[in-house]
Every structure is written in C-alpha cells, then in structure tokens.
Amino acid sequence: MRQTAALVGGEAVTSGATINVVDPSTGEVFAETPDCSPAEVANAVVIAQAASIGWRNRSVADRAAIIRRIGHFVLRDLPLLTESEARQTGKPLRQARRDVEITARYFDFYASAIETFGGETIPLNNDTLIYTRWEPHGVTGHIVPWNYPMSIMARSVVPSLAMGNACVLKPAEETPLTALQLGTLAIEAGLPPGVLNIVTGTGEGAGAALVTHPGIGHISFTGSVEVGRSISHAAAERLVPVTMELGGKSPNIVFADADLDRAVPVIVNSILQNAGQTCSAGARLLVHEAVHREMVDRIVSRFAAMVIGPAFEDPDLGPLISAAQRARVHAFVESGRANADVKTGGRMLSGGKFGKGFFYEPTLIDGVDPASSLGQDEIFGPVLAVTTFRTLDEAVELANCTDYGLVAGVWTSDLAKAHRMVQQVVAGQVFVNSYGASGGVEVPFGGFKRSGFGREKGVEGLRGFGQIKTAVVAL
Ligand code: NAD
C-alpha cells in the first residue's frame, strides 16, 4: 500500500484521516492519501500567501528558468509518472505516457510565453504616458478532476506560477498521486517552498475550504457543471474571479462530401480515448443521411475490434474510473434502449482478464433523438450517440441543440461549407477535418454556454491568472 502526504510549504504533511485510492483496472485499493481538514487547507493558503511575495518579486527570467527546469524533470521521471498516472486512472500506458509529455510541454511553453508577455503603451497625447502592466492575483486556488489529473493540473497551475502567483491545488480524491509527485519534483527543481502546495481530500471538505478561503484571489475549476455552479456561487460571495472548465456533449458533424477514410479513425478515437471520459469527447455523431449507413458500419466494426484491458497491458481501451461511473454510463445506455438502436456494446465486462476492474464495451447507439437524455446529457463513457441530418441548417441546429458548447468537429471537402460551420457552431474550439489538436497546449481552450467561461491553454491562458494595472503619468 502506497502512503502519501500532502505538500505544504515544501514539507510532506500527513493528516489524521485518509482516503483510499483504487486501481480501476483491478478494483483494488493500492494507496492512501490524507483527507485534509479545512484547518489544514487554511494553513496551506496562509503559507502560500507568505511565499507569493518573494515569488512575484523574482525576475521573469528566474521564474521562467525554474519552470522550464520542472518540465525537464517531468521528462526525466517519465516512466515513474506514467506508471502512477496509468495505475490511478486505468488509462492505457501509452495514453498515460502521452499525458506526461503534454504535462512537460506546459512547463516549457509557459516558461517561454511569460518571457515575451507584457503590457502596452497607449498613445493618448504627448503630455501623458500611459502604460499597462500585468500583475498576479496573489494566491490562486486550483480544483481539478480525475480524467487527466496531471496534464489538467499543469494546464491550470503552470500559467499561474508563470504570472507570479503562488498556488494551492486540490486534486480529485480518485487521483492524487501524480499531483503530489509533480509538487515534490517542482521543489527539487528549485521552486521555492510554499509557492506550490497540494492539499488532498474530498470536494466537500478540502475543496470547499479552499474555494471559500479569504486568502484565495482567483479560482480555476475543472470539473462538472454542478460543482462548477456551487464554486461560482462561493466565488461570487467574495467577488473572486473564476475560470470554469466544465463538461461537454461535443459533436462530430460529417457531411456527404467528407473523406470518410480520414474521418472514421479520428471520430473513433475522439470518443474512445480515455474510455470516453474526456470533457471534449466526440460524444455525438451528426451524419448526413447519404453516408449514415456507411459511417455506422465502419465505426461499429472498429469498436468491435478494440482491445480492452488493464492499463498495464497497454490496450486500446482501459476501464472507467470507478464502479459508480460505470453504473452511471450503463444506466444511460439502458435508458435509451426503448427508443434508439444499440448497434454494438452496451455491456459491463467482468471476470477473466477484466477481473474486478470497471470495464465497459465501446457502445454505438443509432437513431438517437436529439432531445432525449442520450442526445443531451454528458455520459462520460465510451458511448457514441448517432443522429442524421439532411441540410447544413439542420446540422447547425443539431450541433447547437444542447446546453454545452465546448468543441466540435466538421468533416467536409467544401471549404466554404467548413467556414460557414465554424461561424455558426457555438463551441470554444471548432476543428475542420480533424478533432483535438494533439496536446493542444498552445491552443486556447474553453467553453461557450454551460461548458464554462474563461480560457486556458495558449498565451490566452496566462491572462486569467493576472490582472492589468494601468499607469497614467502626466509629463
Ligand atoms: P467533479 O465536478 O465531480 O469533481 C471535480 C473536482 O471538484 C474534484 O477535485 C472534486 O473533489 C472537487 N469538488 C467536488 N465538490 C466540490 C465542492 N463542493 N467544492 C470544491 N470542490 C469540489 O467532476 P469529475 O467527476 O471529477 O470530472 C468529470 C467532469 O469534469 C465532467 O463533467 C467533465 O466534462 C469535466 N471536465 C471538464 C474539462 C474541461 O477542460 N472543460 C476537463 C476535464 C473534465
């Protein structure tokens, strides 16, 4: 059994209460992590406040050098981090390895980005010098989910550190290990103690204590709409700015003139990567009726050929995160059976090589009513909902008919049609003849509608973690 400690002020801190960490590939507990109390979280914030002053006063070159070095150490420890990420999430080894590489890239990218990021001068008249400068918030709070624990931590924490904030992060209770490893590694790379603190624990306990602490100047939350709403309320009480990276029900929209050879493997990956537990998963297939039959047949045969298994066998598809998540996914599929056509999948897998792991078959459901729960709700599993359309206007209407607006993919060989879709689809990212920009570290990301607000990733991701001060100097 692995025993872990929270990281506060550069020190390993244990707590009386603990939380079990389960390996989703086997269903067995393999680690314990502290369940930090509100008082322990408050202590971390106070320590971060003290550390933030020295950190914001370091030169940009110094901050960038330390951040860049952490990224190098992440790559040095790639095998170790890959192993932990695969074990706690159940994701296949090669996906976990890719997540570590993306994590390292965040450090490299923001080390460079902050070195060329500055304010501007505003030419009002010759008697006045007006300039702006970016300043940190002080201490930023970060709450992250279990699906991409390490890379989402980096996406949120690294631009904040680069901007000169100190951070307190609470990882998801299911996946605390790589956050703690990353925190320890940052200290080794020269990050001053107290600049990055990790408090493990429950959402209602440690998480709520973090987002309501008066010492927090900005909150970055990635997770579900429900929790995002409650954190937004807590932030509104204190008028603290928030970034909300929430859920999605993103479509791939396939026109009759699309290159299907190119589209099919990408669409399959967009829903099966991480067993569908991806905020930007391509969970809906909106397909022109002329190519509907062919698309469904091709995707069904690919789904059926997927190798499913424990993370360490490096299959195509690993387990879901928990028994509860699997039961939730299955309930969605069962609810749709009466009115839609489950073409493949729809079963939980157990016994044999699946043992007590939380495995679920890749599932394609055809003829989904866009107004139904299958067509509207985020399932967060390997379940693709298929609906047909006839015209571009109908495709736009279907694409925009959910409460979400995170990502969309458009598949067509007609350039004008592609750009018209980019204009009309309501989503934070629209891909044309592709889906998901690889790691996407450099590309602004975030939601419209209930998928959230604020942007992370790219240079844009720095802005949320700073605030502009304007100086007006009479000459
Ligand atoms: P969740 O909202 O249940 O939990 C996310 C985090 O919030 C966890 O760390 C949890 O402990 C914490 N939390 C729970 N209640 C809290 C409270 N009252 N106060 C403070 N913190 C609290 O989400 P999840 O099940 O871990 O993740 C799945 C969801 O995350 C999906 O909806 C998915 O779409 C979304 N997600 C979005 C993005 C994005 O970038 N838009 C990325 C990944 C996941």
Coordinates of C-alpha atoms and ligand atoms in Angstrom, one line a residue:
M1 CA 0.0 0.0 0.0
R2 CA 1.5 3.4 -1.0
Q3 CA 1.2 6.0 1.7
T4 CA 1.3 9.6 0.5
A5 CA 1.4 13.0 2.2
A6 CA 0.1 16.4 1.2
L7 CA 2.6 19.0 0.3
V8 CA 2.5 22.3 2.2
G9 CA 5.3 24.8 2.4
G10 CA 7.6 22.3 0.7
E11 CA 7.0 19.8 3.5
A12 CA 5.2 16.4 3.4
V13 CA 2.2 16.7 5.7
T14 CA 0.1 13.8 6.9
S15 CA -3.4 14.1 8.3
G16 CA -5.4 12.0 10.8
A17 CA -8.0 10.9 8.3
T18 CA -7.1 9.2 5.0
I19 CA -8.8 8.4 1.6
N20 CA -8.3 5.1 -0.2
V21 CA -7.1 5.3 -3.8
V22 CA -8.4 2.4 -6.1
D23 CA -6.8 0.9 -9.2
P24 CA -9.7 1.0 -11.7
S25 CA -8.0 -1.9 -13.7
T26 CA -8.3 -4.2 -10.7
G27 CA -10.9 -2.6 -8.4
E28 CA -8.3 -2.9 -5.5
V29 CA -7.1 -0.2 -3.1
F30 CA -3.4 0.4 -3.6
A31 CA -2.7 3.7 -1.9
E32 CA -3.9 6.0 0.9
T33 CA -3.8 9.8 0.8
P34 CA -4.5 12.4 3.5
D35 CA -8.0 13.7 3.8
C36 CA -7.0 17.3 4.7
S37 CA -9.3 19.2 7.1
P38 CA -10.4 22.8 6.5
A39 CA -7.8 23.9 9.1
E40 CA -5.1 22.2 7.1
V41 CA -6.2 23.8 3.9
A42 CA -6.3 27.2 5.6
N43 CA -2.8 26.7 6.7
A44 CA -1.7 25.9 3.2
V45 CA -3.3 29.2 1.9
V46 CA -1.5 31.2 4.6
I47 CA 1.8 29.6 3.8
A48 CA 1.2 30.3 0.1
Q49 CA 0.3 34.0 0.8
A50 CA 3.7 34.4 2.5
A51 CA 5.6 32.6 -0.3
S52 CA 3.8 34.6 -3.0
I53 CA 5.6 37.8 -2.2
G54 CA 9.1 36.5 -2.9
W55 CA 7.9 34.7 -6.0
R56 CA 6.2 37.7 -7.6
N57 CA 9.3 39.7 -7.0
R58 CA 11.6 37.3 -8.7
S59 CA 12.7 38.4 -12.2
V60 CA 10.7 36.9 -15.1
A61 CA 13.9 35.2 -16.3
D62 CA 14.3 33.5 -12.9
R63 CA 10.7 32.3 -12.8
A64 CA 10.9 31.0 -16.3
A65 CA 14.2 29.1 -15.7
I66 CA 12.7 27.3 -12.7
I67 CA 9.5 26.5 -14.6
R68 CA 11.5 25.2 -17.5
R69 CA 13.6 23.0 -15.2
I70 CA 10.5 21.5 -13.7
G71 CA 9.4 20.4 -17.2
H72 CA 12.8 18.8 -17.8
F73 CA 12.5 16.9 -14.5
V74 CA 9.0 15.7 -15.6
L75 CA 10.6 14.1 -18.7
R76 CA 13.4 12.7 -16.6
D77 CA 10.8 11.0 -14.4
L78 CA 8.6 10.0 -17.3
P79 CA 8.5 6.2 -16.5
L80 CA 7.6 6.8 -12.9
L81 CA 4.9 9.4 -13.6
T82 CA 3.5 7.2 -16.4
E83 CA 3.2 4.3 -14.1
S84 CA 1.4 6.3 -11.4
E85 CA -1.0 8.0 -13.9
A86 CA -1.9 4.7 -15.5
R87 CA -2.5 3.0 -12.2
Q88 CA -4.7 5.6 -10.6
T89 CA -6.8 6.4 -13.8
G90 CA -6.7 3.0 -15.5
K91 CA -5.7 4.6 -18.8
P92 CA -3.6 2.6 -21.2
L93 CA 0.2 3.1 -20.7
R94 CA 0.7 4.9 -24.0
Q95 CA -2.0 7.4 -23.2
A96 CA -0.6 8.0 -19.7
R97 CA 2.9 8.5 -21.3
R98 CA 1.5 11.0 -23.7
D99 CA -0.2 12.9 -20.8
V100 CA 3.2 13.1 -19.1
E101 CA 4.8 14.5 -22.3
I102 CA 2.0 17.1 -22.5
T103 CA 2.5 18.0 -18.9
A104 CA 6.2 18.7 -19.6
R105 CA 5.2 20.8 -22.6
Y106 CA 3.1 23.1 -20.4
F107 CA 6.2 24.0 -18.4
D108 CA 8.3 24.5 -21.5
F109 CA 5.6 26.6 -23.2
Y110 CA 4.7 28.9 -20.3
A111 CA 8.4 29.4 -19.4
S112 CA 8.8 30.8 -22.9
A113 CA 5.4 32.6 -23.1
I114 CA 5.9 34.6 -19.9
E115 CA 9.3 35.9 -21.1
T116 CA 7.6 37.6 -24.0
F117 CA 4.3 38.6 -22.3
G118 CA 3.9 42.3 -21.3
G119 CA 1.6 45.2 -21.1
E120 CA 1.2 48.0 -23.7
T121 CA 1.6 51.7 -24.1
I122 CA -1.5 53.7 -25.0
P123 CA -0.9 56.8 -27.2
L124 CA -3.3 59.4 -25.7
N125 CA -1.3 62.6 -26.3
N126 CA 2.2 63.9 -26.0
D127 CA 1.7 65.1 -22.4
T128 CA 0.7 61.8 -20.9
L129 CA 2.5 58.4 -20.7
I130 CA 0.0 55.6 -20.3
Y131 CA 1.1 52.0 -19.9
T132 CA -0.3 48.8 -18.6
R133 CA 1.4 46.1 -16.5
W134 CA 0.3 42.6 -15.7
E135 CA 0.2 41.7 -12.0
P136 CA -0.6 38.4 -10.3
H137 CA -3.6 37.8 -8.0
G138 CA -1.5 36.6 -5.1
V139 CA -2.7 33.0 -4.3
T140 CA -4.7 31.1 -6.8
G141 CA -6.8 28.0 -5.9
H142 CA -7.0 25.1 -8.3
I143 CA -9.5 22.2 -8.3
V144 CA -9.0 19.5 -10.9
P145 CA -10.8 16.3 -11.9
W146 CA -9.7 12.7 -12.2
N147 CA -9.7 12.2 -16.0
Y148 CA -6.4 13.8 -16.9
P149 CA -5.1 14.5 -13.5
M150 CA -1.5 15.5 -14.3
S151 CA -2.0 17.4 -17.6
I152 CA -5.0 19.4 -16.3
M153 CA -3.1 20.3 -13.1
A154 CA -0.3 21.6 -15.4
R155 CA -2.7 23.4 -17.7
S156 CA -4.1 25.3 -14.7
V157 CA -1.1 25.7 -12.3
V158 CA 1.8 26.4 -14.7
P159 CA 0.5 29.7 -16.3
S160 CA -0.5 30.9 -12.8
L161 CA 3.1 30.2 -11.5
A162 CA 4.5 31.9 -14.6
M163 CA 2.4 35.0 -13.9
G164 CA 3.9 35.2 -10.4
N165 CA 1.1 33.7 -8.3
A166 CA 1.6 31.1 -5.5
C167 CA -0.8 28.1 -5.9
V168 CA -2.8 25.8 -3.7
L169 CA -4.2 22.8 -5.6
K170 CA -6.7 20.1 -4.6
P171 CA -6.6 17.1 -6.9
A172 CA -9.6 14.8 -7.3
E173 CA -9.9 12.2 -4.5
E174 CA -9.6 9.4 -7.0
T175 CA -6.3 10.6 -8.5
P176 CA -4.0 12.4 -6.1
L177 CA -0.7 10.6 -6.8
T178 CA 0.8 12.4 -9.8
A179 CA -0.2 15.8 -8.4
L180 CA 1.9 15.0 -5.3
Q181 CA 4.8 13.7 -7.4
L182 CA 4.7 16.8 -9.5
G183 CA 4.7 19.0 -6.5
T184 CA 7.7 17.2 -5.0
L185 CA 9.6 17.3 -8.3
A186 CA 8.9 21.1 -8.5
I187 CA 10.7 21.7 -5.2
E188 CA 13.6 19.6 -6.4
A189 CA 13.8 21.7 -9.5
G190 CA 14.2 24.9 -7.4
L191 CA 10.6 26.2 -6.9
P192 CA 10.6 27.9 -3.5
P193 CA 8.7 26.1 -0.8
G194 CA 5.2 27.3 -0.4
V195 CA 4.8 28.5 -4.0
L196 CA 3.0 25.3 -5.0
N197 CA 1.0 23.5 -2.3
I198 CA -1.0 20.3 -2.8
V199 CA -3.9 19.5 -0.4
T200 CA -5.6 16.2 -0.9
G201 CA -9.1 15.4 0.3
T202 CA -12.7 15.4 -0.6
G203 CA -14.6 18.0 -2.6
E204 CA -17.0 18.9 0.2
G205 CA -14.2 19.1 2.7
A206 CA -10.8 20.3 1.4
G207 CA -12.2 21.6 -1.9
A208 CA -14.9 23.7 -0.3
A209 CA -12.5 25.0 2.3
L210 CA -10.1 26.1 -0.5
V211 CA -12.6 27.9 -2.7
T212 CA -14.1 29.8 0.3
H213 CA -10.9 30.9 1.9
P214 CA -10.5 34.7 2.0
G215 CA -6.8 34.4 1.0
I216 CA -7.6 33.0 -2.4
G217 CA -7.5 35.6 -5.2
H218 CA -8.6 33.5 -8.2
I219 CA -10.1 30.1 -8.6
S220 CA -9.5 27.8 -11.5
F221 CA -12.0 24.9 -11.6
T222 CA -12.2 22.0 -14.0
G223 CA -15.0 19.5 -13.4
S224 CA -18.7 19.1 -13.6
V225 CA -21.4 21.7 -14.2
E226 CA -23.0 21.1 -10.8
V227 CA -19.8 21.6 -8.8
G228 CA -18.8 24.5 -11.1
R229 CA -22.1 26.2 -10.2
S230 CA -21.6 25.8 -6.5
I231 CA -18.0 27.1 -6.7
S232 CA -19.2 30.1 -8.8
H233 CA -21.7 30.9 -6.1
A234 CA -18.9 30.8 -3.4
A235 CA -16.7 33.0 -5.5
A236 CA -19.5 35.5 -6.2
E237 CA -20.0 35.9 -2.4
R238 CA -16.4 37.2 -2.2
L239 CA -16.3 38.7 -5.7
V240 CA -13.3 36.5 -6.7
P241 CA -12.7 35.8 -10.4
V242 CA -13.1 32.3 -11.6
T243 CA -12.2 30.2 -14.6
M244 CA -14.7 27.4 -15.3
E245 CA -13.7 24.5 -17.5
L246 CA -16.8 22.3 -17.4
G247 CA -18.5 19.5 -19.3
G248 CA -19.4 18.9 -22.9
K249 CA -21.6 16.9 -25.4
S250 CA -19.5 17.7 -28.4
P251 CA -20.5 16.7 -32.0
N252 CA -18.6 15.4 -35.0
I253 CA -20.6 16.7 -38.0
V254 CA -20.0 14.6 -41.1
F255 CA -21.2 15.9 -44.5
A256 CA -21.8 13.7 -47.5
D257 CA -18.7 15.1 -49.2
A258 CA -16.3 14.2 -46.3
D259 CA -13.3 12.0 -46.7
L260 CA -14.6 9.1 -44.7
D261 CA -11.3 7.2 -44.6
R262 CA -9.8 10.2 -42.8
A263 CA -12.8 10.8 -40.6
V264 CA -13.6 7.4 -39.2
P265 CA -10.4 6.7 -37.2
V266 CA -10.3 10.2 -35.7
I267 CA -14.0 10.1 -34.7
V268 CA -13.5 6.6 -33.1
N269 CA -10.5 8.0 -31.2
S270 CA -12.4 11.1 -30.2
I271 CA -15.0 9.0 -28.2
L272 CA -12.8 6.1 -27.1
Q273 CA -9.7 7.9 -25.9
N274 CA -9.6 7.7 -22.1
A275 CA -12.7 5.4 -22.3
G276 CA -14.8 8.4 -23.3
Q277 CA -14.0 10.2 -20.0
T278 CA -12.8 13.4 -21.8
C279 CA -14.6 16.7 -21.4
S280 CA -14.1 17.3 -25.2
A281 CA -15.0 13.7 -26.2
G282 CA -16.7 13.5 -29.6
A283 CA -19.8 12.1 -27.9
R284 CA -22.3 12.8 -30.7
L285 CA -22.1 11.8 -34.4
L286 CA -24.2 14.0 -36.6
V287 CA -24.1 12.5 -40.0
H288 CA -25.6 13.3 -43.4
E289 CA -28.1 10.7 -44.3
A290 CA -26.4 9.8 -47.5
V291 CA -23.3 8.4 -45.7
H292 CA -25.1 7.4 -42.5
R293 CA -25.2 3.7 -43.1
E294 CA -21.6 3.5 -44.2
M295 CA -20.3 5.6 -41.3
V296 CA -22.2 3.5 -38.7
D297 CA -21.0 0.2 -40.3
R298 CA -17.4 1.3 -40.3
I299 CA -17.4 2.6 -36.7
V300 CA -19.2 -0.5 -35.4
S301 CA -16.5 -2.7 -36.9
R302 CA -13.8 -0.6 -35.4
F303 CA -15.5 -0.6 -32.0
A304 CA -15.8 -4.4 -32.1
A305 CA -12.0 -4.7 -32.9
M306 CA -10.9 -2.6 -29.9
V307 CA -8.6 -4.4 -27.4
I308 CA -10.0 -3.8 -23.9
G309 CA -7.9 -4.5 -20.8
P310 CA -6.0 -3.4 -17.7
A311 CA -3.8 -0.2 -18.1
F312 CA -0.5 -2.1 -17.8
E313 CA -1.4 -4.4 -20.8
D314 CA -1.5 -1.1 -22.8
P315 CA -4.8 -1.9 -24.6
D316 CA -6.8 0.4 -26.8
L317 CA -9.3 0.9 -24.1
G318 CA -8.9 0.8 -20.3
P319 CA -11.5 0.7 -17.6
L320 CA -13.8 3.6 -16.4
I321 CA -12.6 5.4 -13.2
S322 CA -15.0 3.7 -10.7
A323 CA -17.8 1.2 -10.3
A324 CA -20.2 4.2 -9.8
Q325 CA -19.1 5.8 -13.0
R326 CA -19.6 2.6 -14.9
A327 CA -23.1 2.1 -13.4
R328 CA -23.9 5.7 -14.4
V329 CA -22.8 5.0 -18.0
H330 CA -24.7 1.8 -18.2
A331 CA -27.9 3.5 -16.8
F332 CA -27.7 6.0 -19.7
V333 CA -27.4 3.2 -22.3
E334 CA -30.3 1.2 -20.7
S335 CA -32.5 4.3 -20.7
G336 CA -32.0 4.7 -24.4
R337 CA -32.8 1.1 -25.5
A338 CA -36.5 1.6 -25.9
N339 CA -36.3 4.5 -28.4
A340 CA -32.9 4.0 -30.0
D341 CA -30.8 1.2 -31.6
V342 CA -27.8 -0.1 -29.6
K343 CA -25.8 -1.3 -32.6
T344 CA -22.8 -2.6 -30.6
G345 CA -21.6 -2.7 -27.0
G346 CA -23.8 -1.8 -24.0
R347 CA -22.4 -4.3 -21.6
M348 CA -20.2 -4.2 -18.5
L349 CA -17.3 -6.5 -18.7
S350 CA -16.1 -8.6 -15.8
G351 CA -14.3 -11.9 -15.0
G352 CA -11.2 -13.3 -16.8
K353 CA -8.7 -10.6 -17.6
F354 CA -11.3 -8.0 -16.6
G355 CA -11.4 -9.3 -13.0
K356 CA -13.0 -6.7 -10.7
G357 CA -12.0 -3.8 -12.9
F358 CA -14.5 -1.3 -14.1
F359 CA -14.6 -2.2 -17.9
Y360 CA -17.3 -1.2 -20.4
E361 CA -17.7 -2.1 -24.0
P362 CA -17.4 0.6 -26.7
T363 CA -21.0 1.4 -27.5
L364 CA -22.7 2.9 -30.6
I365 CA -26.3 4.0 -30.3
D366 CA -28.0 4.8 -33.6
G367 CA -31.2 6.8 -34.2
V368 CA -30.8 9.0 -31.1
D369 CA -33.5 11.6 -30.6
P370 CA -31.5 14.8 -30.1
A371 CA -34.0 16.0 -27.4
S372 CA -33.6 12.8 -25.4
S373 CA -31.2 12.3 -22.5
L374 CA -28.8 10.3 -24.7
G375 CA -28.7 13.3 -27.1
Q376 CA -28.4 16.0 -24.4
D377 CA -26.5 14.7 -21.3
E378 CA -22.8 14.2 -20.8
I379 CA -22.4 10.5 -20.3
F380 CA -18.6 10.5 -19.8
G381 CA -18.1 6.9 -21.1
P382 CA -17.3 5.1 -24.4
V383 CA -20.8 5.8 -25.8
L384 CA -21.4 7.4 -29.2
A385 CA -24.9 8.8 -30.0
V386 CA -25.7 9.0 -33.7
T387 CA -28.3 11.3 -35.3
T388 CA -28.8 12.1 -39.1
F389 CA -29.3 15.4 -40.9
R390 CA -30.2 16.5 -44.5
T391 CA -29.1 20.1 -44.8
L392 CA -26.4 22.4 -43.4
D393 CA -29.0 24.4 -41.4
E394 CA -30.3 21.2 -39.9
A395 CA -26.7 20.2 -39.0
V396 CA -26.1 23.6 -37.3
E397 CA -29.4 23.3 -35.4
L398 CA -28.4 19.9 -34.1
A399 CA -24.9 20.9 -33.3
N400 CA -26.2 23.7 -31.1
C401 CA -29.2 22.0 -29.5
T402 CA -27.5 21.1 -26.2
D403 CA -26.7 23.3 -23.2
Y404 CA -23.0 22.7 -23.9
G405 CA -20.6 24.3 -26.3
L406 CA -17.1 23.0 -25.7
V407 CA -15.7 21.5 -29.0
A408 CA -17.0 20.5 -32.5
G409 CA -15.5 18.6 -35.5
V410 CA -16.7 19.4 -39.0
W411 CA -15.9 16.9 -41.8
T412 CA -16.3 18.2 -45.4
S413 CA -14.3 18.7 -48.6
D414 CA -16.1 22.0 -49.3
L415 CA -14.1 24.9 -47.9
A416 CA -16.9 27.4 -47.8
K417 CA -19.2 25.0 -46.0
A418 CA -16.4 24.3 -43.5
H419 CA -16.0 28.0 -42.7
R420 CA -19.7 28.6 -42.5
M421 CA -19.9 25.9 -39.9
V422 CA -17.0 27.5 -38.0
Q423 CA -19.1 30.7 -37.9
Q424 CA -22.3 29.1 -36.8
V425 CA -21.4 26.3 -34.4
V426 CA -21.4 27.5 -30.8
A427 CA -18.3 26.0 -29.3
G428 CA -15.0 27.1 -27.9
Q429 CA -13.0 25.1 -30.5
V430 CA -14.1 24.0 -33.9
F431 CA -11.9 21.6 -35.8
V432 CA -12.2 21.1 -39.6
N433 CA -11.3 17.7 -40.9
S434 CA -9.7 16.9 -37.6
Y435 CA -10.6 16.6 -33.9
G436 CA -8.5 17.7 -30.9
A437 CA -5.2 19.5 -31.6
S438 CA -3.0 16.8 -30.2
G439 CA -1.9 18.0 -26.7
G440 CA -3.3 21.4 -27.7
V441 CA -1.0 23.2 -25.1
E442 CA -0.6 26.2 -27.5
V443 CA -4.2 26.5 -28.5
P444 CA -6.8 28.5 -26.4
F445 CA -9.4 26.2 -24.9
G446 CA -12.6 26.7 -23.0
G447 CA -16.4 26.6 -23.3
F448 CA -19.4 28.5 -24.5
K449 CA -22.7 28.2 -22.7
R450 CA -22.6 25.6 -19.8
S451 CA -19.2 24.3 -20.8
G452 CA -17.8 27.2 -18.9
F453 CA -16.1 30.5 -19.2
G454 CA -12.5 31.9 -19.3
R455 CA -9.8 30.3 -21.4
E456 CA -6.9 28.1 -20.5
K457 CA -4.0 26.9 -22.7
G458 CA -2.0 29.0 -25.1
V459 CA -0.9 32.6 -24.4
E460 CA -4.5 33.3 -23.7
G461 CA -4.2 31.0 -20.7
L462 CA -1.9 33.5 -19.0
R463 CA -4.4 36.3 -18.9
G464 CA -6.9 34.7 -16.5
F465 CA -4.1 34.4 -13.9
G466 CA -3.1 38.1 -14.0
Q467 CA -4.8 41.5 -13.8
I468 CA -3.9 44.6 -15.6
K469 CA -2.8 47.7 -13.8
T470 CA -2.9 51.0 -15.8
A471 CA -0.4 53.8 -15.0
V472 CA -1.2 57.3 -16.2
V473 CA 1.8 59.6 -15.9
A474 CA 1.5 63.4 -16.7
L475 CA 4.7 64.5 -18.3
Ligands
NAD1 P1 -16.5 16.9 -10.3 O1 -17.0 18.2 -10.5 O2 -17.3 15.9 -9.5 O3 -15.1 17.0 -9.4 C1 -14.1 17.8 -9.9 C2 -13.3 18.3 -8.7 O4 -14.1 19.1 -7.8 C3 -12.7 17.2 -7.8 O5 -11.4 17.5 -7.4 C4 -13.7 17.2 -6.6 O6 -13.1 16.8 -5.4 C5 -14.0 18.7 -6.5 N1 -15.2 19.1 -5.8 C6 -16.4 18.4 -5.7 N2 -17.2 19.0 -4.9 C7 -16.6 20.2 -4.6 C8 -17.1 21.3 -3.8 N3 -18.3 21.4 -3.3 N4 -16.2 22.4 -3.6 C9 -15.0 22.3 -4.2 N5 -14.5 21.3 -4.9 C10 -15.3 20.2 -5.1 O7 -16.0 16.3 -11.7 P2 -15.3 14.9 -12.0 O8 -16.4 13.8 -11.9 O9 -14.1 14.7 -11.2 O10 -14.9 15.1 -13.5 C11 -15.8 15.0 -14.6 C12 -16.3 16.3 -15.1 O11 -15.2 17.2 -15.3 C13 -17.0 16.1 -16.4 O12 -18.2 16.9 -16.4 C14 -16.0 16.7 -17.4 O13 -16.6 17.1 -18.6 C15 -15.4 17.8 -16.6 N6 -14.1 18.1 -17.2 C16 -14.0 19.3 -17.9 C17 -12.8 19.6 -18.5 C18 -12.6 20.9 -19.3 O14 -11.5 21.3 -19.5 N7 -13.7 21.6 -19.7 C19 -11.7 18.8 -18.4 C20 -11.9 17.6 -17.7 C21 -13.1 17.3 -17.1

